[in-house]
């Protein structure tokens, strides 16, 4: 009987160790120590034992019962929720300070740029990211079936009608704004744009542009270039730029502004496609047809417009080698840009 009691104890501890939750512990307690449990069943056989074997059995059984009861209580404690009393809880310890967010580098760039243009008298105009093909293309002098539409890889929302799309640039805000305003106007319009294109270090499928539009009497290309030069000086200090002729159907003449790649010092890298130069913005004098589409008389007024690639500017400003990092949402990357 003594050997059976010792064996019962060993098995009971093994089962208890394996218990996964408090209901398993409860079941084990009934099975071991209940009125019809294993211990009671064993002890019920005491009267059948020869007298000489009975001595000491009662004491051994009581000590095993006590050991098992203590172990069951301890095991149950593992599954109950800790309380401030059960933990080593010291309310006088300093707490964890909450992590405070900061502006995304693209947002910070836009805010600084908006301040600069506000100082020149520009106001901010907004437009929707879901745009009509008419505003995104037709009114900007890019009729349906014109090959110039191929310049933009467009996400159409309804391919059957091709009436709605995710805007490919912020230029449609120009015509929207002029539906309800008369010159002189000086506006900027920051916002998200979308293009269905293969990504690389300087191209993403959605990015930010900062559009600018000025319409007044006697505006010339030199006014555009002077404005852009002042903006770049404000943003970067001294930088090397090239103004190259370019084609955008809504301006005439059109230009592209390229900046010497600050990531590689002009030597060539993946961001500037080994050329040493990075295209930063498109610009030009508003095309007379577009002025007419804006209800403006081209004989009386002229205008200039520009569309800045905000992520590319942010890349060069902070030495970020890949545009895709900016939308990665990786906190280890973003935490480097506290403002
Ligand atoms: C345009 O979107 C014209 N609307 C700009 C414009 C406005 C011209 C007003 C004339 C007058 P473009 O497709 O080149 O142009 O884009 C403008 C800038 O956005 C580029 O110079 C570049 O800096 C940036 N950009 C273009 N594609 C991407 C891309 N996939 N990822 C990140 N930046 C881009």
XYZ file of C-alpha atoms and ligand atoms in Angstrom:
373
model
C 0.000 0.000 0.000
C 2.873 2.381 0.861
C 4.388 1.796 -2.568
C 0.988 2.447 -4.214
C 0.595 5.693 -2.266
C 4.069 6.869 -3.345
C 3.249 5.940 -6.955
C -0.028 7.860 -6.764
C 1.851 10.903 -5.527
C 4.370 10.755 -8.407
C 1.639 10.414 -11.038
C -0.438 13.161 -9.410
C 2.469 15.640 -9.647
C 3.106 14.702 -13.259
C -0.556 15.311 -14.174
C -0.589 18.572 -12.261
C 2.495 19.826 -14.086
C 0.825 19.143 -17.406
C -2.456 20.958 -16.523
C -3.057 23.808 -19.018
C -5.806 25.753 -17.258
C -7.691 26.047 -14.013
C -10.549 23.760 -15.109
C -7.978 20.972 -15.691
C -6.698 21.581 -12.139
C -10.265 21.420 -10.780
C -10.880 18.094 -12.527
C -7.603 16.702 -11.223
C -8.449 17.728 -7.677
C -11.736 15.810 -7.812
C -10.054 12.813 -9.434
C -7.306 12.683 -6.778
C -8.780 14.030 -3.584
C -12.557 13.816 -4.099
C -14.779 11.575 -1.988
C -14.569 8.857 -4.610
C -11.130 9.949 -5.781
C -8.010 7.820 -6.169
C -6.639 8.569 -2.679
C -9.927 7.691 -0.949
C -10.274 4.517 -3.031
C -6.800 3.422 -1.949
C -7.402 4.210 1.706
C -10.725 2.327 1.634
C -8.655 -0.831 1.277
C -6.838 -0.303 4.650
C -9.190 -2.638 6.578
C -8.256 -5.441 4.204
C -4.543 -5.096 4.985
C -2.774 -7.364 7.471
C -2.432 -5.479 10.777
C 1.370 -5.284 10.584
C 1.110 -3.438 7.226
C -1.379 -0.843 8.462
C 0.971 1.120 10.737
C 2.105 4.413 9.299
C -0.311 4.266 6.318
C -2.638 6.928 7.779
C 0.221 9.365 8.494
C 1.689 8.856 5.003
C -1.729 9.325 3.365
C -2.348 12.590 5.296
C 1.022 14.022 4.363
C 0.480 13.123 0.670
C -3.012 14.702 0.767
C -1.500 17.904 2.240
C 1.286 18.025 -0.335
C -1.191 17.569 -3.178
C -3.571 20.195 -1.802
C -0.732 22.759 -1.552
C 0.464 21.937 -5.055
C -3.096 22.296 -6.439
C -3.522 25.733 -4.819
C -0.153 26.879 -6.204
C -0.966 25.604 -9.702
C -4.360 27.315 -9.673
C -2.610 30.580 -8.777
C -0.656 30.405 -12.049
C -3.873 30.719 -14.021
C -5.576 33.531 -12.153
C -5.008 37.179 -13.268
C -2.214 38.920 -11.394
C -3.262 41.730 -9.118
C -1.232 44.646 -7.923
C -0.848 42.777 -4.655
C 0.363 39.565 -6.267
C 2.998 41.389 -8.370
C 5.971 43.287 -7.164
C 4.132 46.495 -7.999
C 5.716 49.746 -6.957
C 3.421 52.710 -7.699
C 6.240 55.169 -7.018
C 8.269 54.063 -10.076
C 8.332 56.598 -12.931
C 5.874 55.640 -15.729
C 6.653 55.039 -19.395
C 6.549 58.338 -21.228
C 4.113 58.178 -24.186
C 5.791 58.199 -27.582
C 4.948 61.493 -29.254
C 4.590 61.492 -33.026
C 5.916 64.075 -35.442
C 5.263 65.284 -38.957
C 6.064 63.017 -41.869
C 8.996 64.524 -43.816
C 6.742 65.028 -46.865
C 4.152 66.897 -44.769
C 6.894 68.984 -43.169
C 8.241 69.818 -46.634
C 4.762 70.892 -47.791
C 4.209 73.059 -44.731
C 7.531 74.858 -45.190
C 6.831 75.321 -48.906
C 3.306 76.627 -48.226
C 4.796 79.201 -45.805
C 7.234 80.302 -48.499
C 4.578 80.724 -51.188
C 2.251 82.460 -48.703
C 5.033 85.014 -48.208
C 4.815 85.710 -51.975
C 1.033 86.186 -51.756
C -0.101 82.711 -52.892
C -3.152 81.062 -51.343
C -3.885 77.335 -51.134
C -6.460 75.642 -53.385
C -7.620 72.063 -53.004
C -9.006 69.473 -55.404
C -10.233 65.867 -55.247
C -7.999 62.840 -55.799
C -10.809 61.158 -57.767
C -11.046 63.414 -60.790
C -12.942 63.538 -64.061
C -11.031 62.703 -67.236
C -12.282 66.080 -68.501
C -10.409 68.030 -65.821
C -7.390 65.743 -65.705
C -6.936 65.728 -69.492
C -9.434 67.445 -71.866
C -9.506 70.918 -70.321
C -5.713 70.775 -70.041
C -5.478 70.522 -73.809
C -5.107 66.715 -73.888
C -8.112 65.476 -75.897
C -9.256 61.846 -75.899
C -7.147 59.639 -78.186
C -4.341 62.221 -78.236
C -0.991 60.434 -77.786
C -0.082 62.883 -75.009
C -2.403 60.910 -72.692
C 0.143 58.123 -72.850
C 2.536 60.353 -70.880
C 0.515 59.483 -67.809
C -0.153 55.872 -66.771
C -3.648 56.323 -65.482
C -5.800 54.363 -63.040
C -9.306 54.576 -64.488
C -12.078 53.852 -62.006
C -14.548 52.786 -64.673
C -12.721 51.544 -67.762
C -15.978 51.162 -69.674
C -16.740 54.876 -69.550
C -13.273 56.181 -68.685
C -15.036 59.121 -67.030
C -13.461 58.961 -63.591
C -9.863 58.350 -62.642
C -7.324 58.792 -59.871
C -5.745 62.089 -60.848
C -2.327 61.665 -62.422
C -1.199 65.171 -61.479
C -2.391 68.194 -59.504
C -2.817 70.300 -62.666
C -6.631 69.710 -62.821
C -6.909 71.919 -59.729
C -5.908 74.820 -62.013
C -9.049 74.523 -64.140
C -11.308 73.684 -61.176
C -10.148 76.773 -59.338
C -10.633 79.048 -62.340
C -14.264 77.912 -62.650
C -15.010 80.087 -59.643
C -12.230 82.718 -59.623
C -11.052 85.538 -61.846
C -7.502 86.786 -62.396
C -5.292 87.886 -60.884
C -4.769 84.547 -59.108
C -1.739 83.172 -57.329
C -2.399 79.702 -55.923
C -0.558 76.585 -54.881
C -2.224 73.203 -54.595
C -0.481 70.378 -52.749
C -1.875 66.861 -53.030
C -1.588 63.161 -53.728
C -1.434 61.865 -57.312
C -1.468 58.315 -58.723
C 0.279 56.579 -61.587
C 0.204 52.992 -62.726
C 3.889 52.548 -63.322
C 6.779 50.314 -62.394
C 8.475 51.638 -59.286
C 12.162 52.344 -58.848
C 14.339 54.524 -56.623
C 12.795 57.743 -58.002
C 9.293 56.554 -59.064
C 6.408 55.441 -56.885
C 2.811 54.649 -57.841
C 1.455 57.349 -55.607
C 3.270 60.483 -54.684
C 2.760 64.149 -53.903
C 2.859 67.169 -56.154
C 2.851 70.836 -55.336
C 1.068 72.655 -58.128
C 1.436 76.381 -58.656
C -0.607 78.695 -60.872
C -0.208 82.428 -61.404
C -2.436 84.368 -63.813
C -2.050 88.102 -64.131
C -1.264 90.791 -66.658
C 2.223 90.688 -68.171
C 3.544 87.506 -66.619
C 6.557 86.079 -68.461
C 8.824 83.041 -68.385
C 11.325 85.072 -66.355
C 8.675 85.512 -63.615
C 8.264 81.740 -63.508
C 12.002 81.107 -63.384
C 12.552 83.810 -60.751
C 9.809 82.300 -58.574
C 11.280 78.805 -58.871
C 14.799 80.069 -58.188
C 13.618 81.852 -55.015
C 11.786 78.685 -53.910
C 14.823 76.467 -54.417
C 17.078 78.935 -52.616
C 14.636 78.993 -49.700
C 14.494 75.166 -49.598
C 18.075 74.113 -50.318
C 20.261 77.198 -50.117
C 22.703 77.009 -53.025
C 21.989 74.273 -55.594
C 22.950 73.551 -59.175
C 19.949 73.417 -61.545
C 19.325 72.956 -65.245
C 16.221 74.282 -66.979
C 15.531 72.091 -70.013
C 12.886 72.569 -72.703
C 10.068 70.055 -72.335
C 6.591 69.243 -73.582
C 3.415 69.440 -71.549
C 0.259 70.051 -73.657
C -1.086 72.604 -71.172
C 1.889 74.986 -71.320
C 3.787 76.724 -74.078
C 6.728 76.965 -73.739
C 7.251 74.099 -71.327
C 10.300 73.341 -69.201
C 11.613 70.746 -66.805
C 13.834 71.675 -63.931
C 16.574 69.212 -63.048
C 18.694 69.455 -59.916
C 22.201 68.176 -59.492
C 21.753 64.946 -57.516
C 22.676 65.724 -53.917
C 22.600 62.003 -53.082
C 25.723 61.209 -55.092
C 27.143 64.726 -55.495
C 26.398 64.520 -59.236
C 28.564 61.408 -59.763
C 25.619 59.134 -60.667
C 23.529 56.732 -58.544
C 20.349 54.641 -58.766
C 18.152 57.610 -57.731
C 19.394 59.789 -60.636
C 19.783 56.789 -62.964
C 23.552 57.372 -63.140
C 23.045 60.770 -64.839
C 23.973 63.028 -61.910
C 20.709 64.968 -62.410
C 17.200 64.425 -61.050
C 14.042 65.821 -62.661
C 12.280 67.782 -59.934
C 9.400 69.599 -61.609
C 7.580 70.468 -64.800
C 6.529 74.043 -65.558
C 5.723 76.549 -68.281
C 3.561 79.402 -69.487
C -0.131 78.445 -69.453
C -1.236 77.503 -72.981
C -3.732 79.993 -74.545
C -6.211 77.144 -75.135
C -6.075 76.265 -71.445
C -6.545 79.944 -70.514
C -9.699 79.941 -72.651
C -10.831 76.704 -70.933
C -10.397 78.639 -67.673
C -12.640 81.481 -68.954
C -9.615 83.798 -69.172
C -8.887 86.022 -72.188
C -5.326 85.224 -73.389
C -5.132 88.642 -75.053
C -5.403 90.313 -71.646
C -3.805 87.867 -69.253
C -0.931 85.446 -69.214
C 0.041 82.865 -66.645
C 2.626 80.392 -65.517
C 2.245 77.048 -63.803
C 4.487 74.474 -62.205
C 4.155 70.981 -60.731
C 6.811 70.090 -58.161
C 7.644 66.459 -57.308
C 7.508 66.714 -53.513
C 8.996 63.287 -52.672
C 11.969 63.936 -54.941
C 12.598 67.289 -53.239
C 12.310 65.591 -49.836
C 14.776 62.900 -50.961
C 17.398 65.435 -51.955
C 16.795 67.543 -48.870
C 17.406 64.667 -46.451
C 19.681 62.394 -48.479
C 17.021 59.645 -48.823
C 18.253 57.196 -51.479
C 14.890 55.644 -52.454
C 11.509 57.358 -52.865
C 9.659 54.202 -51.789
C 11.002 54.537 -48.231
C 8.784 57.576 -47.766
C 5.554 55.578 -47.969
C 6.933 52.447 -46.344
C 5.480 53.388 -42.956
C 8.638 51.993 -41.355
C 8.959 53.756 -38.018
C 12.711 53.142 -37.813
C 13.019 55.203 -41.006
C 10.506 57.907 -40.055
C 11.902 58.457 -36.566
C 14.975 60.046 -38.139
C 12.926 63.073 -39.208
C 11.845 64.878 -36.045
C 10.772 68.472 -36.567
C 3.334 66.755 -64.423
O 2.707 66.015 -63.669
C 2.802 68.096 -64.806
N 1.436 68.237 -64.342
C 3.685 69.178 -64.187
C 3.373 70.554 -64.720
C 2.526 71.389 -64.027
C 3.946 70.936 -65.932
C 2.246 72.653 -64.537
C 3.672 72.213 -66.433
C 2.837 73.047 -65.727
P 5.444 65.237 -64.546
O 4.749 63.998 -64.950
O 6.779 65.436 -65.138
O 4.596 66.495 -64.836
O 5.572 65.226 -62.957
C 6.036 66.357 -62.254
C 7.079 65.928 -61.226
O 6.566 64.913 -60.385
C 8.332 65.298 -61.850
O 9.239 66.321 -62.255
C 8.884 64.490 -60.701
O 9.607 65.316 -59.800
C 7.630 64.031 -60.010
N 7.277 62.659 -60.405
C 6.799 62.246 -61.603
N 6.552 60.922 -61.601
C 6.883 60.498 -60.353
C 6.818 59.212 -59.710
N 6.356 58.132 -60.323
N 7.230 59.112 -58.414
C 7.685 60.222 -57.761
N 7.739 61.455 -58.307
C 7.345 61.597 -59.596
